């Protein structure tokens, strides 16, 4: 039998060990040969009573093992044992004699011809020792020759976003609700990034189904072909982030503008990645009326540049139409007409010219702009202040466009302000 193999201990195994009145007992482990790991699947909680460890279904790899390997758990060994463990780990190949292991663990074990996998727990390891690399849980491979330290992975009581508690404004963001219009290549990545920033509620809006030609640049995989992009994305995010507040809306913001308007009344921000002039105009108009900011993101000029535009409902900044009218006066390319061609992100008829990872770059930047906008405006977080309102991102720039699209370098992000509302604009001056 192998003596390689990290030991993975699910939190339920720890709970079962903690519930025992004994100070040591048997473990049942499975070996996952493809990954060379041992996983604790059973715990003896009292003499002769073995209890199955609960491992959630989504942990495919941890549940994949087979075979039944015997191990032991030992609670509260001599305080020196884990110090020795840390020392042995620094000396590859080093080993503790069986007699020493027996003395320090307090348990007499005979591995026989096999290797016993032993997990020891010493809750008394001081903070100073922990800082020096001594762990409260230690793994061992024990044979008749001696005990060698094994790597051990302990499932913490809480993991996921809560690990960021105290270092990132999680509670503020968990109260935020963002409507994501367009769940395509940029939108699906932006939604994933918003979830990763800890935004509590997402309204995922898209009328389309995932098709084969979308796969190359979409965050969803083959299993979602044929499904509503919004529904499949909501399910994927729910699975990934273990939150039940990602909602799918299989609707078109132009055709179903009334429903969309109702959705935005509860939203704190709208992030729009939809292609086409009409949906982007609807988002700009409806968000302004709802007095919430909108972030509009796209790629232009066949994927040569990206754009993230922040539209804030204040007298200082105009709506999408005001911004575009100003740009037209400046002689810039018509970004909205470019959207209508949809050749940046591709359709089944037109080739996709934007590179998948360039679209992701734009999607994550759009999500960052959305979260930073909320943190700065709602919570006064000065560290989240954006440079300005309009970002142009160099993806594969030819350097042949006029301002504000005149970026010349890949990965360059140039921020500029946007003009005030035009006096005649009906969106900005209701
Ligand atoms: Zn306007």
Short mmCIF file of C-alpha atoms in Angstrom, two decimals, residues 96-369:
data_model
loop_
_atom_site.label_atom_id
_atom_site.label_comp_id
_atom_site.label_asym_id
_atom_site.label_seq_id
_atom_site.Cartn_x
_atom_site.Cartn_y
_atom_site.Cartn_z
CA UNK A 96 9.74 9.13 14.56
CA UNK A 97 10.24 5.73 16.20
CA UNK A 98 7.09 3.73 17.00
CA UNK A 99 8.04 3.89 20.69
CA UNK A 100 8.29 7.68 20.65
CA UNK A 101 5.02 7.95 18.75
CA UNK A 102 3.32 5.73 21.31
CA UNK A 103 4.68 7.78 24.18
CA UNK A 104 3.68 11.17 22.76
CA UNK A 105 0.33 10.13 21.28
CA UNK A 106 -0.61 8.20 24.40
CA UNK A 107 -2.02 5.35 22.28
CA UNK A 108 -0.43 2.01 21.56
CA UNK A 109 -0.90 1.20 17.88
CA UNK A 110 0.38 -1.69 15.82
CA UNK A 111 0.31 -0.99 12.10
CA UNK A 112 1.09 -4.62 11.32
CA UNK A 113 2.14 -5.04 7.70
CA UNK A 114 0.12 -2.00 6.67
CA UNK A 115 0.35 1.75 6.91
CA UNK A 116 -2.02 3.25 9.42
CA UNK A 117 -3.25 6.75 8.72
CA UNK A 118 -3.42 8.68 11.95
CA UNK A 119 -4.99 12.08 12.58
CA UNK A 120 -4.04 13.73 15.85
CA UNK A 121 -5.78 16.79 17.31
CA UNK A 122 -4.21 19.03 19.90
CA UNK A 123 -6.51 21.97 20.66
CA UNK A 124 -3.94 23.25 23.15
CA UNK A 125 -1.36 24.42 20.57
CA UNK A 126 -0.59 28.02 21.58
CA UNK A 127 -0.90 30.97 19.24
CA UNK A 128 2.88 31.42 19.37
CA UNK A 129 3.46 27.83 18.28
CA UNK A 130 0.84 28.17 15.54
CA UNK A 131 2.68 31.23 14.26
CA UNK A 132 5.77 29.04 14.17
CA UNK A 133 4.07 26.47 11.96
CA UNK A 134 2.73 24.00 14.56
CA UNK A 135 -0.78 22.89 13.61
CA UNK A 136 -3.72 21.86 15.78
CA UNK A 137 -4.38 18.92 13.47
CA UNK A 138 -1.58 16.66 12.32
CA UNK A 139 -1.53 13.74 9.90
CA UNK A 140 0.73 10.72 10.14
CA UNK A 141 1.59 7.61 8.20
CA UNK A 142 2.45 4.97 10.79
CA UNK A 143 4.24 1.72 10.00
CA UNK A 144 6.21 -0.71 12.12
CA UNK A 145 9.30 1.28 11.11
CA UNK A 146 7.98 4.51 12.49
CA UNK A 147 5.74 7.54 12.02
CA UNK A 148 6.24 10.04 9.20
CA UNK A 149 4.30 13.30 8.96
CA UNK A 150 1.60 13.46 6.30
CA UNK A 151 -0.01 16.52 4.78
CA UNK A 152 -3.50 17.04 6.06
CA UNK A 153 -6.34 19.25 4.80
CA UNK A 154 -8.98 20.12 7.36
CA UNK A 155 -12.32 21.51 6.21
CA UNK A 156 -12.93 24.74 8.14
CA UNK A 157 -16.27 25.32 9.84
CA UNK A 158 -16.98 28.15 7.42
CA UNK A 159 -15.52 28.74 4.02
CA UNK A 160 -16.47 30.73 0.95
CA UNK A 161 -17.02 34.47 0.92
CA UNK A 162 -17.28 34.65 4.71
CA UNK A 163 -13.50 34.10 4.77
CA UNK A 164 -13.22 37.74 3.62
CA UNK A 165 -15.14 39.01 6.67
CA UNK A 166 -13.41 42.06 8.12
CA UNK A 167 -11.24 42.60 5.04
CA UNK A 168 -13.86 43.45 2.44
CA UNK A 169 -17.28 45.16 2.93
CA UNK A 170 -19.25 41.94 2.64
CA UNK A 171 -22.24 42.95 4.72
CA UNK A 172 -22.67 46.20 2.75
CA UNK A 173 -22.50 44.36 -0.57
CA UNK A 174 -24.73 41.51 0.55
CA UNK A 175 -27.56 44.06 0.80
CA UNK A 176 -27.00 45.23 -2.78
CA UNK A 177 -29.17 44.16 -5.70
CA UNK A 178 -27.80 44.50 -9.24
CA UNK A 179 -29.71 43.88 -12.47
CA UNK A 180 -27.49 42.34 -15.13
CA UNK A 181 -28.94 42.91 -18.60
CA UNK A 182 -27.42 40.45 -21.06
CA UNK A 183 -26.02 37.11 -19.90
CA UNK A 184 -23.73 36.52 -22.87
CA UNK A 185 -19.97 36.38 -22.99
CA UNK A 186 -19.34 39.67 -21.14
CA UNK A 187 -22.46 39.50 -18.96
CA UNK A 188 -21.90 35.98 -17.68
CA UNK A 189 -18.36 36.88 -16.64
CA UNK A 190 -19.53 40.17 -15.08
CA UNK A 191 -22.22 38.31 -13.11
CA UNK A 192 -19.69 35.78 -11.85
CA UNK A 193 -17.41 38.66 -10.80
CA UNK A 194 -20.26 40.47 -9.02
CA UNK A 195 -21.03 37.30 -7.07
CA UNK A 196 -17.34 37.01 -6.22
CA UNK A 197 -17.33 40.56 -4.89
CA UNK A 198 -20.15 39.49 -2.58
CA UNK A 199 -23.08 41.30 -4.20
CA UNK A 200 -26.04 39.70 -2.44
CA UNK A 201 -28.74 39.74 -5.11
CA UNK A 202 -28.48 39.53 -8.87
CA UNK A 203 -31.30 39.82 -11.39
CA UNK A 204 -30.00 38.01 -14.47
CA UNK A 205 -31.87 39.14 -17.57
CA UNK A 206 -31.59 37.60 -21.03
CA UNK A 207 -34.18 36.32 -23.52
CA UNK A 208 -31.78 34.01 -25.38
CA UNK A 209 -30.82 30.38 -25.17
CA UNK A 210 -27.23 29.19 -25.12
CA UNK A 211 -26.21 27.87 -28.55
CA UNK A 212 -23.19 25.96 -29.74
CA UNK A 213 -21.46 28.97 -31.23
CA UNK A 214 -21.66 30.75 -27.85
CA UNK A 215 -19.62 28.09 -26.05
CA UNK A 216 -16.17 29.35 -27.01
CA UNK A 217 -16.61 32.59 -25.09
CA UNK A 218 -19.30 31.87 -22.51
CA UNK A 219 -18.78 30.97 -18.87
CA UNK A 220 -21.37 28.17 -19.19
CA UNK A 221 -20.37 24.85 -20.69
CA UNK A 222 -21.82 22.25 -23.06
CA UNK A 223 -24.32 21.03 -20.48
CA UNK A 224 -26.18 24.32 -20.82
CA UNK A 225 -26.60 24.34 -24.62
CA UNK A 226 -30.31 24.75 -25.35
CA UNK A 227 -31.07 26.29 -21.98
CA UNK A 228 -32.04 29.87 -21.16
CA UNK A 229 -28.76 31.72 -20.57
CA UNK A 230 -30.26 33.56 -17.59
CA UNK A 231 -31.62 30.43 -15.91
CA UNK A 232 -28.51 28.35 -16.52
CA UNK A 233 -26.28 31.17 -15.28
CA UNK A 234 -28.38 31.67 -12.13
CA UNK A 235 -28.11 27.95 -11.37
CA UNK A 236 -24.39 27.91 -12.02
CA UNK A 237 -23.79 30.90 -9.72
CA UNK A 238 -26.02 29.44 -7.03
CA UNK A 239 -23.98 26.26 -7.12
CA UNK A 240 -20.68 28.11 -7.17
CA UNK A 241 -21.43 30.67 -4.43
CA UNK A 242 -24.02 28.79 -2.35
CA UNK A 243 -26.44 31.71 -2.36
CA UNK A 244 -30.14 31.59 -3.13
CA UNK A 245 -30.55 35.18 -4.30
CA UNK A 246 -29.53 34.99 -7.96
CA UNK A 247 -32.70 35.29 -9.99
CA UNK A 248 -33.22 34.58 -13.69
CA UNK A 249 -35.52 36.63 -15.90
CA UNK A 250 -36.06 35.20 -19.35
CA UNK A 251 -37.11 38.55 -20.81
CA UNK A 252 -36.27 41.17 -23.40
CA UNK A 253 -35.80 44.62 -21.87
CA UNK A 254 -37.24 46.28 -24.98
CA UNK A 255 -40.29 44.07 -25.50
CA UNK A 256 -40.88 43.60 -21.77
CA UNK A 257 -39.87 47.13 -20.74
CA UNK A 258 -42.61 47.30 -18.11
CA UNK A 259 -41.34 44.20 -16.32
CA UNK A 260 -37.79 45.49 -16.59
CA UNK A 261 -38.84 48.86 -15.12
CA UNK A 262 -40.43 47.05 -12.17
CA UNK A 263 -37.23 45.05 -11.63
CA UNK A 264 -35.08 48.17 -11.56
CA UNK A 265 -37.28 49.78 -8.93
CA UNK A 266 -35.71 47.38 -6.41
CA UNK A 267 -32.22 47.44 -7.93
CA UNK A 268 -29.28 49.50 -6.74
CA UNK A 269 -27.55 49.48 -10.13
CA UNK A 270 -27.98 48.11 -13.65
CA UNK A 271 -25.08 46.53 -15.49
CA UNK A 272 -25.81 46.23 -19.21
CA UNK A 273 -23.80 44.05 -21.55
CA UNK A 274 -26.56 43.47 -24.10
CA UNK A 275 -25.77 43.97 -27.77
CA UNK A 276 -27.85 46.27 -29.87
CA UNK A 277 -28.86 49.92 -29.78
CA UNK A 278 -32.36 49.41 -28.38
CA UNK A 279 -31.61 47.43 -25.17
CA UNK A 280 -28.77 49.77 -24.26
CA UNK A 281 -30.95 52.82 -24.73
CA UNK A 282 -33.74 51.27 -22.67
CA UNK A 283 -31.29 50.51 -19.85
CA UNK A 284 -29.90 54.05 -19.92
CA UNK A 285 -33.38 55.55 -19.86
CA UNK A 286 -34.97 53.26 -17.27
CA UNK A 287 -31.99 53.44 -14.89
CA UNK A 288 -31.98 57.23 -15.08
CA UNK A 289 -35.69 57.34 -14.29
CA UNK A 290 -35.16 54.92 -11.39
CA UNK A 291 -32.37 57.28 -10.19
CA UNK A 292 -29.81 54.49 -10.10
CA UNK A 293 -26.45 54.27 -11.87
CA UNK A 294 -25.95 52.12 -14.95
CA UNK A 295 -22.74 50.52 -16.17
CA UNK A 296 -22.75 49.79 -19.91
CA UNK A 297 -20.01 47.51 -21.24
CA UNK A 298 -19.16 46.24 -24.70
CA UNK A 299 -16.40 45.61 -27.21
CA UNK A 300 -16.13 47.78 -30.30
CA UNK A 301 -14.39 47.80 -33.65
CA UNK A 302 -14.45 44.04 -34.03
CA UNK A 303 -13.02 43.37 -30.58
CA UNK A 304 -10.13 45.83 -30.96
CA UNK A 305 -11.20 47.91 -27.96
CA UNK A 306 -13.46 47.52 -24.96
CA UNK A 307 -15.64 50.14 -23.37
CA UNK A 308 -17.05 50.50 -19.86
CA UNK A 309 -19.29 53.51 -19.45
CA UNK A 310 -20.72 54.66 -16.14
CA UNK A 311 -23.98 56.60 -16.30
CA UNK A 312 -24.83 58.28 -13.03
CA UNK A 313 -28.19 60.02 -12.60
CA UNK A 314 -26.80 63.40 -11.58
CA UNK A 315 -26.93 66.82 -13.27
CA UNK A 316 -23.19 66.49 -13.91
CA UNK A 317 -23.41 63.52 -16.24
CA UNK A 318 -25.57 62.84 -19.27
CA UNK A 319 -27.30 59.63 -20.32
CA UNK A 320 -26.10 57.24 -23.03
CA UNK A 321 -27.68 59.32 -25.81
CA UNK A 322 -26.11 62.52 -24.47
CA UNK A 323 -22.69 60.83 -24.31
CA UNK A 324 -23.01 59.48 -27.84
CA UNK A 325 -24.26 62.79 -29.24
CA UNK A 326 -21.22 64.48 -27.74
CA UNK A 327 -18.89 61.85 -29.19
CA UNK A 328 -20.45 62.23 -32.61
CA UNK A 329 -19.72 65.94 -32.49
CA UNK A 330 -16.13 65.05 -31.64
CA UNK A 331 -15.92 62.80 -34.67
CA UNK A 332 -15.68 59.49 -32.79
CA UNK A 333 -16.94 56.22 -34.26
CA UNK A 334 -20.63 55.53 -33.74
CA UNK A 335 -20.40 53.07 -30.87
CA UNK A 336 -24.11 52.32 -30.91
CA UNK A 337 -24.21 51.46 -34.60
CA UNK A 338 -21.16 49.30 -34.00
CA UNK A 339 -23.19 47.42 -31.39
CA UNK A 340 -26.01 46.85 -33.82
CA UNK A 341 -23.62 45.01 -36.12
CA UNK A 342 -22.85 42.67 -33.23
CA UNK A 343 -19.73 41.53 -34.98
CA UNK A 344 -17.63 41.99 -31.87
CA UNK A 345 -19.20 39.18 -29.92
CA UNK A 346 -20.52 37.32 -32.92
CA UNK A 347 -23.78 35.78 -34.01
CA UNK A 348 -24.47 32.52 -35.77
CA UNK A 349 -24.17 34.40 -39.07
CA UNK A 350 -21.35 36.80 -38.37
CA UNK A 351 -17.95 35.64 -37.23
CA UNK A 352 -16.84 36.35 -33.71
CA UNK A 353 -13.88 38.64 -33.81
CA UNK A 354 -13.40 39.42 -30.11
CA UNK A 355 -11.13 36.98 -28.32
CA UNK A 356 -12.88 35.14 -25.46
CA UNK A 357 -10.47 36.23 -22.75
CA UNK A 358 -10.56 39.85 -23.95
CA UNK A 359 -14.32 39.76 -23.38
CA UNK A 360 -13.72 38.42 -19.87
CA UNK A 361 -11.30 41.26 -19.21
CA UNK A 362 -14.03 43.76 -20.10
CA UNK A 363 -16.64 41.83 -18.08
CA UNK A 364 -14.58 41.84 -14.89
CA UNK A 365 -13.74 45.53 -15.29
CA UNK A 366 -17.46 46.29 -15.69
CA UNK A 367 -18.23 44.37 -12.49
CA UNK A 368 -15.46 46.19 -10.67
CA UNK A 369 -16.85 49.54 -11.87
#
